[in-house]
Short mmCIF file of C-alpha atoms and ligand atoms in Angstrom, two decimals:
data_model
loop_
_atom_site.label_atom_id
_atom_site.label_comp_id
_atom_site.label_asym_id
_atom_site.label_seq_id
_atom_site.Cartn_x
_atom_site.Cartn_y
_atom_site.Cartn_z
CA UNK A 1 5.42 32.99 46.27
CA UNK A 2 6.02 36.68 47.45
CA UNK A 3 4.45 39.71 45.60
CA UNK A 4 6.79 42.29 44.03
CA UNK A 5 6.07 46.09 44.56
CA UNK A 6 3.89 46.09 41.69
CA UNK A 7 1.98 43.16 42.67
CA UNK A 8 3.84 40.75 40.34
CA UNK A 9 4.49 37.36 41.88
CA UNK A 10 8.40 36.92 42.69
CA UNK A 11 9.62 33.64 43.23
CA UNK A 12 11.34 32.99 46.62
CA UNK A 13 15.05 32.00 46.37
CA UNK A 14 17.84 31.23 48.74
CA UNK A 15 19.71 33.53 50.82
CA UNK A 16 22.62 31.58 52.53
CA UNK A 17 20.74 28.31 53.78
CA UNK A 18 17.36 29.74 54.25
CA UNK A 19 14.63 30.13 51.70
CA UNK A 20 13.26 33.63 51.86
CA UNK A 21 10.76 35.73 49.98
CA UNK A 22 12.47 38.08 47.37
CA UNK A 23 11.77 41.77 48.21
CA UNK A 24 14.88 43.56 46.41
CA UNK A 25 15.75 45.48 43.39
CA UNK A 26 15.80 43.58 40.12
CA UNK A 27 18.77 43.51 37.96
CA UNK A 28 19.15 43.95 34.28
CA UNK A 29 19.39 40.20 33.16
CA UNK A 30 20.50 40.94 29.64
CA UNK A 31 24.12 41.58 31.12
CA UNK A 32 24.17 37.58 31.82
CA UNK A 33 24.01 37.06 27.88
CA UNK A 34 27.39 38.86 27.60
CA UNK A 35 30.24 36.81 26.77
CA UNK A 36 33.06 36.09 29.45
CA UNK A 37 34.23 39.64 29.56
CA UNK A 38 35.08 42.70 27.46
CA UNK A 39 37.98 41.66 25.19
CA UNK A 40 40.67 43.97 26.46
CA UNK A 41 40.30 43.16 30.06
CA UNK A 42 40.34 39.37 29.09
CA UNK A 43 43.78 40.10 27.28
CA UNK A 44 44.95 41.92 30.43
CA UNK A 45 44.16 39.01 32.53
CA UNK A 46 46.05 36.46 30.44
CA UNK A 47 49.04 38.96 30.40
CA UNK A 48 48.75 39.35 34.09
CA UNK A 49 48.89 35.41 34.52
CA UNK A 50 51.78 35.19 32.14
CA UNK A 51 53.78 37.84 34.18
CA UNK A 52 53.14 35.97 37.33
CA UNK A 53 54.31 32.53 35.85
CA UNK A 54 57.24 34.12 33.98
CA UNK A 55 58.34 37.24 35.70
CA UNK A 56 61.86 37.27 34.03
CA UNK A 57 60.31 37.22 30.44
CA UNK A 58 57.57 39.53 31.28
CA UNK A 59 60.02 42.34 31.90
CA UNK A 60 60.54 42.61 28.17
CA UNK A 61 56.88 42.54 27.29
CA UNK A 62 55.81 44.87 24.41
CA UNK A 63 52.13 45.65 24.08
CA UNK A 64 50.66 45.81 20.66
CA UNK A 65 47.14 44.73 21.80
CA UNK A 66 44.90 47.51 22.76
CA UNK A 67 44.83 50.60 20.52
CA UNK A 68 46.20 53.18 23.14
CA UNK A 69 48.44 55.84 22.22
CA UNK A 70 52.03 56.10 23.72
CA UNK A 71 53.31 59.63 22.66
CA UNK A 72 52.86 62.73 24.70
CA UNK A 73 49.99 65.24 24.07
CA UNK A 74 50.77 67.58 21.22
CA UNK A 75 52.52 70.81 22.79
CA UNK A 76 49.67 73.06 21.38
CA UNK A 77 47.13 71.15 23.51
CA UNK A 78 49.30 71.24 26.56
CA UNK A 79 49.53 74.80 26.58
CA UNK A 80 46.01 75.52 25.80
CA UNK A 81 45.06 73.25 28.78
CA UNK A 82 47.57 75.03 31.02
CA UNK A 83 46.19 78.29 30.06
CA UNK A 84 42.68 76.85 30.70
CA UNK A 85 43.80 75.86 34.25
CA UNK A 86 44.92 79.49 34.78
CA UNK A 87 41.61 80.67 33.60
CA UNK A 88 40.00 78.41 36.32
CA UNK A 89 42.26 80.08 38.93
CA UNK A 90 40.90 83.47 38.76
CA UNK A 91 37.53 84.89 39.46
CA UNK A 92 37.11 86.91 36.29
CA UNK A 93 37.94 83.85 34.06
CA UNK A 94 36.49 81.19 36.12
CA UNK A 95 33.94 78.76 34.66
CA UNK A 96 31.68 76.27 36.29
CA UNK A 97 29.28 74.20 34.60
CA UNK A 98 29.66 74.47 30.79
CA UNK A 99 27.07 73.69 28.06
CA UNK A 100 26.44 70.07 28.11
CA UNK A 101 26.83 69.51 24.47
CA UNK A 102 30.05 71.32 24.49
CA UNK A 103 31.45 75.04 24.45
CA UNK A 104 30.67 76.93 21.29
CA UNK A 105 34.22 77.50 20.78
CA UNK A 106 34.98 73.93 20.39
CA UNK A 107 31.74 73.00 18.59
CA UNK A 108 32.59 75.78 15.95
CA UNK A 109 36.16 74.69 15.52
CA UNK A 110 34.99 71.06 14.77
CA UNK A 111 32.29 72.01 12.30
CA UNK A 112 34.53 74.62 10.62
CA UNK A 113 37.60 72.66 10.10
CA UNK A 114 36.34 68.89 10.00
CA UNK A 115 33.30 69.91 7.69
CA UNK A 116 32.75 73.18 6.28
CA UNK A 117 36.32 73.76 5.06
CA UNK A 118 35.97 70.35 3.49
CA UNK A 119 32.79 71.56 1.75
CA UNK A 120 30.37 69.77 4.15
CA UNK A 121 27.51 71.68 5.43
CA UNK A 122 27.37 70.84 9.10
CA UNK A 123 26.18 73.57 11.60
CA UNK A 124 28.05 74.04 14.82
CA UNK A 125 24.75 72.91 16.96
CA UNK A 126 24.96 69.54 15.01
CA UNK A 127 28.10 68.74 16.99
CA UNK A 128 27.83 67.22 20.39
CA UNK A 129 31.05 67.22 22.31
CA UNK A 130 31.45 64.10 24.65
CA UNK A 131 34.04 62.21 26.74
CA UNK A 132 34.80 59.76 23.63
CA UNK A 133 33.20 58.10 20.85
CA UNK A 134 33.11 54.54 22.67
CA UNK A 135 30.74 56.08 25.14
CA UNK A 136 28.73 57.95 22.30
CA UNK A 137 28.46 54.58 20.22
CA UNK A 138 26.71 53.04 23.36
CA UNK A 139 24.71 56.10 24.59
CA UNK A 140 23.29 56.74 21.13
CA UNK A 141 20.85 53.66 21.67
CA UNK A 142 19.04 55.78 24.26
CA UNK A 143 17.25 57.66 21.64
CA UNK A 144 16.31 54.62 19.61
CA UNK A 145 13.47 52.28 19.94
CA UNK A 146 13.77 48.54 20.92
CA UNK A 147 12.08 47.31 17.92
CA UNK A 148 15.01 48.16 15.57
CA UNK A 149 16.64 45.48 13.54
CA UNK A 150 20.35 45.92 14.05
CA UNK A 151 23.24 44.97 11.68
CA UNK A 152 26.69 44.86 12.77
CA UNK A 153 29.92 44.03 10.72
CA UNK A 154 31.94 40.76 11.55
CA UNK A 155 34.79 41.12 12.82
CA UNK A 156 33.50 44.18 14.81
CA UNK A 157 34.60 46.56 17.48
CA UNK A 158 32.78 44.79 20.51
CA UNK A 159 31.37 47.92 22.09
CA UNK A 160 28.67 47.91 19.20
CA UNK A 161 27.51 44.38 20.07
CA UNK A 162 27.66 44.40 23.74
CA UNK A 163 25.65 47.88 24.15
CA UNK A 164 22.93 46.30 22.06
CA UNK A 165 22.95 43.23 24.31
CA UNK A 166 22.90 45.34 27.49
CA UNK A 167 19.95 47.18 26.24
CA UNK A 168 18.02 43.95 25.53
CA UNK A 169 18.18 44.31 21.84
CA UNK A 170 19.10 40.56 21.30
CA UNK A 171 18.52 37.12 22.32
CA UNK A 172 21.20 34.93 23.77
CA UNK A 173 24.37 34.15 21.93
CA UNK A 174 24.90 30.93 20.12
CA UNK A 175 27.85 28.43 20.46
CA UNK A 176 29.94 30.68 18.04
CA UNK A 177 29.12 33.67 20.14
CA UNK A 178 26.51 35.23 17.48
CA UNK A 179 23.55 36.98 19.30
CA UNK A 180 20.15 36.16 18.24
CA UNK A 181 18.39 38.93 16.62
CA UNK A 182 21.57 40.79 15.30
CA UNK A 183 22.22 40.60 11.60
CA UNK A 184 25.96 39.81 10.96
CA UNK A 185 27.56 41.20 7.90
CA UNK A 186 30.72 39.17 7.31
CA UNK A 187 33.97 41.28 6.39
CA UNK A 188 36.27 38.71 4.69
CA UNK A 189 39.51 38.65 2.64
CA UNK A 190 37.10 37.97 -0.27
CA UNK A 191 35.30 41.23 0.20
CA UNK A 192 38.41 43.25 1.22
CA UNK A 193 36.91 43.46 4.74
CA UNK A 194 34.10 45.82 3.53
CA UNK A 195 30.65 44.12 4.19
CA UNK A 196 28.23 43.76 1.24
CA UNK A 197 24.97 45.39 1.32
CA UNK A 198 22.46 43.03 3.03
CA UNK A 199 19.49 41.51 1.00
CA UNK A 200 17.12 42.28 3.85
CA UNK A 201 16.37 45.59 5.20
CA UNK A 202 17.59 46.59 8.64
CA UNK A 203 16.83 49.89 10.69
CA UNK A 204 20.41 50.37 12.24
CA UNK A 205 23.70 49.58 10.77
CA UNK A 206 27.15 50.29 12.35
CA UNK A 207 29.98 50.93 9.95
CA UNK A 208 33.47 51.77 11.03
CA UNK A 209 36.10 53.16 8.46
CA UNK A 210 39.09 53.11 8.62
CA UNK A 211 37.97 49.94 10.26
CA UNK A 212 38.89 48.59 13.65
CA UNK A 213 40.03 45.70 13.63
CA UNK A 214 40.99 45.04 10.18
CA UNK A 215 42.44 48.38 9.13
CA UNK A 216 40.31 48.32 5.95
CA UNK A 217 39.01 51.57 4.28
CA UNK A 218 35.83 51.92 2.19
CA UNK A 219 36.06 53.62 -1.21
CA UNK A 220 33.64 56.51 -2.20
CA UNK A 221 31.78 54.02 -4.34
CA UNK A 222 31.21 51.59 -1.55
CA UNK A 223 30.14 54.43 1.06
CA UNK A 224 27.75 55.73 -1.65
CA UNK A 225 26.22 52.27 -1.92
CA UNK A 226 25.51 52.14 1.70
CA UNK A 227 24.21 55.65 1.85
CA UNK A 228 21.83 54.60 -1.03
CA UNK A 229 20.75 51.50 0.81
CA UNK A 230 20.16 53.41 3.95
CA UNK A 231 18.12 56.18 2.17
CA UNK A 232 15.99 53.68 0.03
CA UNK A 233 15.10 51.37 3.34
CA UNK A 234 14.94 54.52 5.65
CA UNK A 235 17.77 52.91 7.86
CA UNK A 236 20.31 54.72 9.98
CA UNK A 237 23.95 54.34 9.67
CA UNK A 238 26.04 54.79 12.75
CA UNK A 239 29.39 55.62 11.23
CA UNK A 240 32.45 55.32 13.39
CA UNK A 241 35.11 57.55 12.11
CA UNK A 242 37.38 57.49 15.00
CA UNK A 243 40.42 56.65 12.91
CA UNK A 244 39.86 59.14 9.93
CA UNK A 245 42.93 60.87 10.66
CA UNK A 246 45.08 58.03 9.28
CA UNK A 247 43.77 58.08 5.88
CA UNK A 248 46.69 58.88 3.62
CA UNK A 249 44.90 57.87 0.19
CA UNK A 250 43.34 61.09 -1.14
CA UNK A 251 40.56 59.05 -2.71
CA UNK A 252 39.25 57.78 0.53
CA UNK A 253 36.48 59.68 2.23
CA UNK A 254 37.13 60.95 5.67
CA UNK A 255 33.44 61.48 6.57
CA UNK A 256 30.38 59.81 5.59
CA UNK A 257 28.81 63.18 4.88
CA UNK A 258 31.28 63.47 1.80
CA UNK A 259 28.48 61.22 0.30
CA UNK A 260 25.39 63.01 -1.02
CA UNK A 261 22.39 62.12 0.96
CA UNK A 262 24.21 60.92 4.16
CA UNK A 263 22.86 63.91 6.33
CA UNK A 264 19.50 62.12 5.97
CA UNK A 265 20.58 58.80 6.96
CA UNK A 266 23.90 58.80 9.20
CA UNK A 267 25.18 59.80 12.52
CA UNK A 268 29.10 60.09 12.62
CA UNK A 269 31.15 59.54 15.69
CA UNK A 270 34.58 61.06 16.02
CA UNK A 271 37.22 61.14 18.66
CA UNK A 272 40.40 63.05 19.60
CA UNK A 273 41.94 59.66 21.16
CA UNK A 274 43.75 58.58 18.18
CA UNK A 275 44.72 61.97 16.59
CA UNK A 276 45.50 64.00 19.43
CA UNK A 277 46.53 61.19 21.76
CA UNK A 278 43.41 62.03 24.21
CA UNK A 279 42.73 58.42 25.16
CA UNK A 280 43.55 59.39 28.85
CA UNK A 281 42.28 62.85 28.46
CA UNK A 282 38.74 61.98 26.93
CA UNK A 283 37.18 63.98 24.36
CA UNK A 284 35.09 63.30 21.26
CA UNK A 285 32.10 64.22 19.44
CA UNK A 286 28.80 63.04 17.62
CA UNK A 287 27.43 64.89 14.48
CA UNK A 288 23.68 64.38 14.40
CA UNK A 289 22.25 66.41 11.52
CA UNK A 290 18.92 68.23 12.25
CA UNK A 291 17.56 66.54 8.95
CA UNK A 292 17.77 63.10 10.41
CA UNK A 293 14.33 61.57 11.40
CA UNK A 294 13.09 58.37 12.80
CA UNK A 295 9.62 56.88 13.31
CA UNK A 296 7.54 56.90 16.48
CA UNK A 297 5.53 53.55 17.03
CA UNK A 298 2.43 55.32 15.66
CA UNK A 299 4.37 55.91 12.47
CA UNK A 300 5.04 59.51 12.73
CA UNK A 301 8.51 61.01 11.59
CA UNK A 302 10.24 62.85 14.27
CA UNK A 303 13.61 64.67 14.28
CA UNK A 304 16.37 62.78 16.42
CA UNK A 305 18.42 65.89 17.01
CA UNK A 306 16.03 67.07 19.82
CA UNK A 307 16.16 63.74 21.63
CA UNK A 308 19.99 63.63 21.51
CA UNK A 309 20.13 67.11 22.78
CA UNK A 310 17.75 66.20 25.79
CA UNK A 311 19.81 63.07 26.49
CA UNK A 312 23.05 65.28 26.80
CA UNK A 313 21.49 67.89 28.98
CA UNK A 314 19.74 65.31 31.19
CA UNK A 315 22.58 62.66 31.59
CA UNK A 316 25.70 64.49 31.04
CA UNK A 317 27.38 67.66 32.39
CA UNK A 318 29.83 68.15 29.62
CA UNK A 319 33.54 67.59 29.02
CA UNK A 320 35.77 69.74 31.26
CA UNK A 321 36.84 73.11 30.18
CA UNK A 322 40.63 72.55 30.24
CA UNK A 323 39.95 69.36 28.13
CA UNK A 324 37.79 71.23 25.50
CA UNK A 325 40.49 74.02 25.37
CA UNK A 326 42.92 71.39 24.58
CA UNK A 327 40.91 69.79 21.77
CA UNK A 328 40.22 73.32 20.23
CA UNK A 329 43.93 73.85 20.10
CA UNK A 330 44.36 70.73 17.95
CA UNK A 331 42.72 72.67 15.13
CA UNK A 332 45.36 75.62 15.31
CA UNK A 333 48.11 75.68 12.52
CA UNK A 334 50.44 74.31 15.04
CA UNK A 335 48.12 71.83 16.62
CA UNK A 336 47.33 70.32 12.95
CA UNK A 337 51.08 70.06 12.31
CA UNK A 338 51.66 68.30 15.63
CA UNK A 339 48.63 65.96 14.89
CA UNK A 340 50.04 65.12 11.43
CA UNK A 341 53.35 64.36 13.06
CA UNK A 342 51.69 61.90 15.58
CA UNK A 343 49.99 60.28 12.74
CA UNK A 344 53.09 59.87 10.63
CA UNK A 345 54.87 58.29 13.77
CA UNK A 346 52.24 55.53 14.22
CA UNK A 347 51.79 55.02 10.56
CA UNK A 348 55.62 54.68 10.28
CA UNK A 349 55.30 51.87 13.07
CA UNK A 350 52.52 50.25 11.13
CA UNK A 351 54.74 50.08 8.11
CA UNK A 352 57.62 48.70 10.16
CA UNK A 353 55.56 46.09 11.79
CA UNK A 354 53.87 45.07 8.64
CA UNK A 355 57.06 44.71 6.63
CA UNK A 356 58.42 42.38 9.41
CA UNK A 357 55.11 40.23 9.43
CA UNK A 358 55.12 40.02 5.71
CA UNK A 359 58.99 38.94 5.90
CA UNK A 360 57.99 36.07 8.41
CA UNK A 361 55.60 34.92 5.91
CA UNK A 362 52.22 36.26 7.36
CA UNK A 363 49.47 37.31 5.13
CA UNK A 364 49.01 41.01 6.20
CA UNK A 365 46.14 43.50 5.75
CA UNK A 366 45.40 46.98 6.68
CA UNK A 367 48.16 49.31 8.31
CA UNK A 368 48.22 51.87 5.20
CA UNK A 369 45.24 54.02 6.16
CA UNK A 370 44.78 52.78 9.64
CA UNK A 371 46.86 52.16 12.81
CA UNK A 372 45.94 48.44 12.82
CA UNK A 373 47.39 45.52 10.96
CA UNK A 374 45.23 42.56 10.43
CA UNK A 375 47.21 39.40 10.25
CA UNK A 376 46.22 35.73 8.95
CA UNK A 377 47.19 33.18 11.55
CA UNK A 378 49.18 30.22 10.25
CA UNK A 379 47.08 27.32 9.17
CA UNK A 380 45.92 25.08 11.84
CA UNK A 381 46.13 27.73 14.72
CA UNK A 382 43.10 29.47 16.07
CA UNK A 383 43.45 33.21 17.15
CA UNK A 384 43.85 32.65 21.00
CA UNK A 385 46.37 29.73 20.35
CA UNK A 386 48.35 32.34 18.17
CA UNK A 387 47.73 35.13 20.97
CA UNK A 388 49.36 32.70 23.58
CA UNK A 389 52.11 31.59 21.56
CA UNK A 390 53.12 35.21 20.45
CA UNK A 391 53.07 36.06 24.11
CA UNK A 392 55.09 33.00 25.32
CA UNK A 393 57.54 32.90 22.57
CA UNK A 394 58.39 36.53 21.90
CA UNK A 395 56.59 38.41 24.54
CA UNK A 396 54.43 40.55 22.35
CA UNK A 397 51.05 41.09 23.12
CA UNK A 398 48.48 41.22 20.09
CA UNK A 399 44.68 40.93 20.04
CA UNK A 400 43.12 37.65 18.99
CA UNK A 401 40.79 38.27 16.14
CA UNK A 402 38.24 35.96 17.52
CA UNK A 403 37.56 38.49 20.25
CA UNK A 404 36.05 40.73 17.47
CA UNK A 405 33.54 37.99 16.22
CA UNK A 406 33.38 34.62 14.33
CA UNK A 407 35.00 35.94 11.16
CA UNK A 408 37.73 37.14 13.26
CA UNK A 409 38.82 33.60 14.04
CA UNK A 410 41.99 32.65 12.41
CA UNK A 411 43.30 36.29 12.55
CA UNK A 412 45.10 38.61 14.91
CA UNK A 413 45.55 42.18 15.11
CA UNK A 414 48.68 44.21 15.84
CA UNK A 415 48.46 47.75 17.04
CA UNK A 416 50.86 50.32 15.76
CA UNK A 417 50.30 52.49 18.89
CA UNK A 418 53.61 52.48 20.33
CA UNK A 419 57.18 54.16 20.75
CA UNK A 420 59.51 53.61 17.62
CA UNK A 421 61.66 51.64 19.81
CA UNK A 422 59.20 49.13 20.79
CA UNK A 423 57.71 48.94 17.26
CA UNK A 424 61.12 48.27 15.85
CA UNK A 425 61.77 45.68 18.60
CA UNK A 426 58.50 44.04 18.27
CA UNK A 427 59.27 43.79 14.47
CA UNK A 428 62.56 42.23 15.02
CA UNK A 429 60.98 39.64 17.28
CA UNK A 430 58.05 38.89 14.78
CA UNK A 431 60.74 38.23 11.92
CA UNK A 432 62.31 35.35 14.41
CA UNK A 433 59.04 33.78 15.30
CA UNK A 434 59.13 30.16 14.50
CA UNK A 435 55.87 28.08 14.00
C1 MLT B 1 40.97 49.16 20.52
O1 MLT B 1 41.95 48.69 20.85
O2 MLT B 1 40.30 48.51 19.80
C2 MLT B 1 40.63 50.43 20.96
O3 MLT B 1 41.75 50.95 21.58
C3 MLT B 1 39.35 50.45 21.66
C4 MLT B 1 38.89 51.69 21.88
O4 MLT B 1 39.26 52.61 21.30
O5 MLT B 1 38.03 51.85 22.75
#
């Protein structure tokens, strides 16, 4: 047996045919607990295989799988980004490194328009501009301890689970794919896909409304119950509001901070991907109120804000200047109108697709305040079977519900992110689908 650098014995293992001592870097073994692959690469793999086997059919493929936008960027963002490039072209207006946590002009526009104008007291420096909320949802774990009990909803956006697995916060997955150590909160047809408050206390809980994948929204009363739970158990809610722009019902809160007390128990994640069409441009933000505290292992309460700030300044160099100017332009009068028009476009697609699915006698959820439609698979079919059948029979790519967790089994998700022509054609094909 060899000794590692720190004197720990390291078992020998095989290199080719010879047994050699191990003097090399160790990897993060938690990655081996992850299931086959991230959901969307797995879908892409199956689609590629189908395209190789049936190239003539694959030509008419319509993608309603990953929630990726299809429409060009809003003109206000385009012209602001062009102007920003011009700024970079001249010595007098050139900018190098920007503030890691975002330029003041964008932090101010966000805090003012998304929060203060809606009566929510969020300061500019409680906004942290990033390259997107997927990254933030994963990175936020850097500032939390490994002792936390974590609750996630099921079905769930896989990033919340996988980043906890990678960070070593779970044991292995069981045969249903549920990880030891996580508390799963079922979201079912019976509870309207809004999780019930758990009977036991947890430290961290992920909520996402409007929900990916089910398209469900939470009412003010339901969010108030969650905030009360978090305050009384001193838990922290990670509130993913990436799809808030799709809320059309005036009674549904857009931000967790609309609920009294949430500034003491919630971190909110937002994105310009699904409102401004920035999936490729990359820009989002986290709201981390200065009032938010968590415990040291010695039982001392400390503010989280300085830790997140430290993380940003150490591990991130900020979003590019043209991107931040583009994001800022989304808050202008013209930018807001252009964003509303994009949202109307995708919500109209959702309506067309949901109507077609209903007429084909599917049970359909979501799609009203969200760009996702959650569909019950016909009895006797599991979600990957439905995925394969829809791909083979009508050349539409959907997302199998099982990819979002055990409670997603027996469902599939249809994304409304598409051109009108594709959404209408996919709707026409759904109506002709035979089981
Ligand atoms: C999805 O399809 O669930 C989303 O596109 C994923 C994401 O926004 O990262």
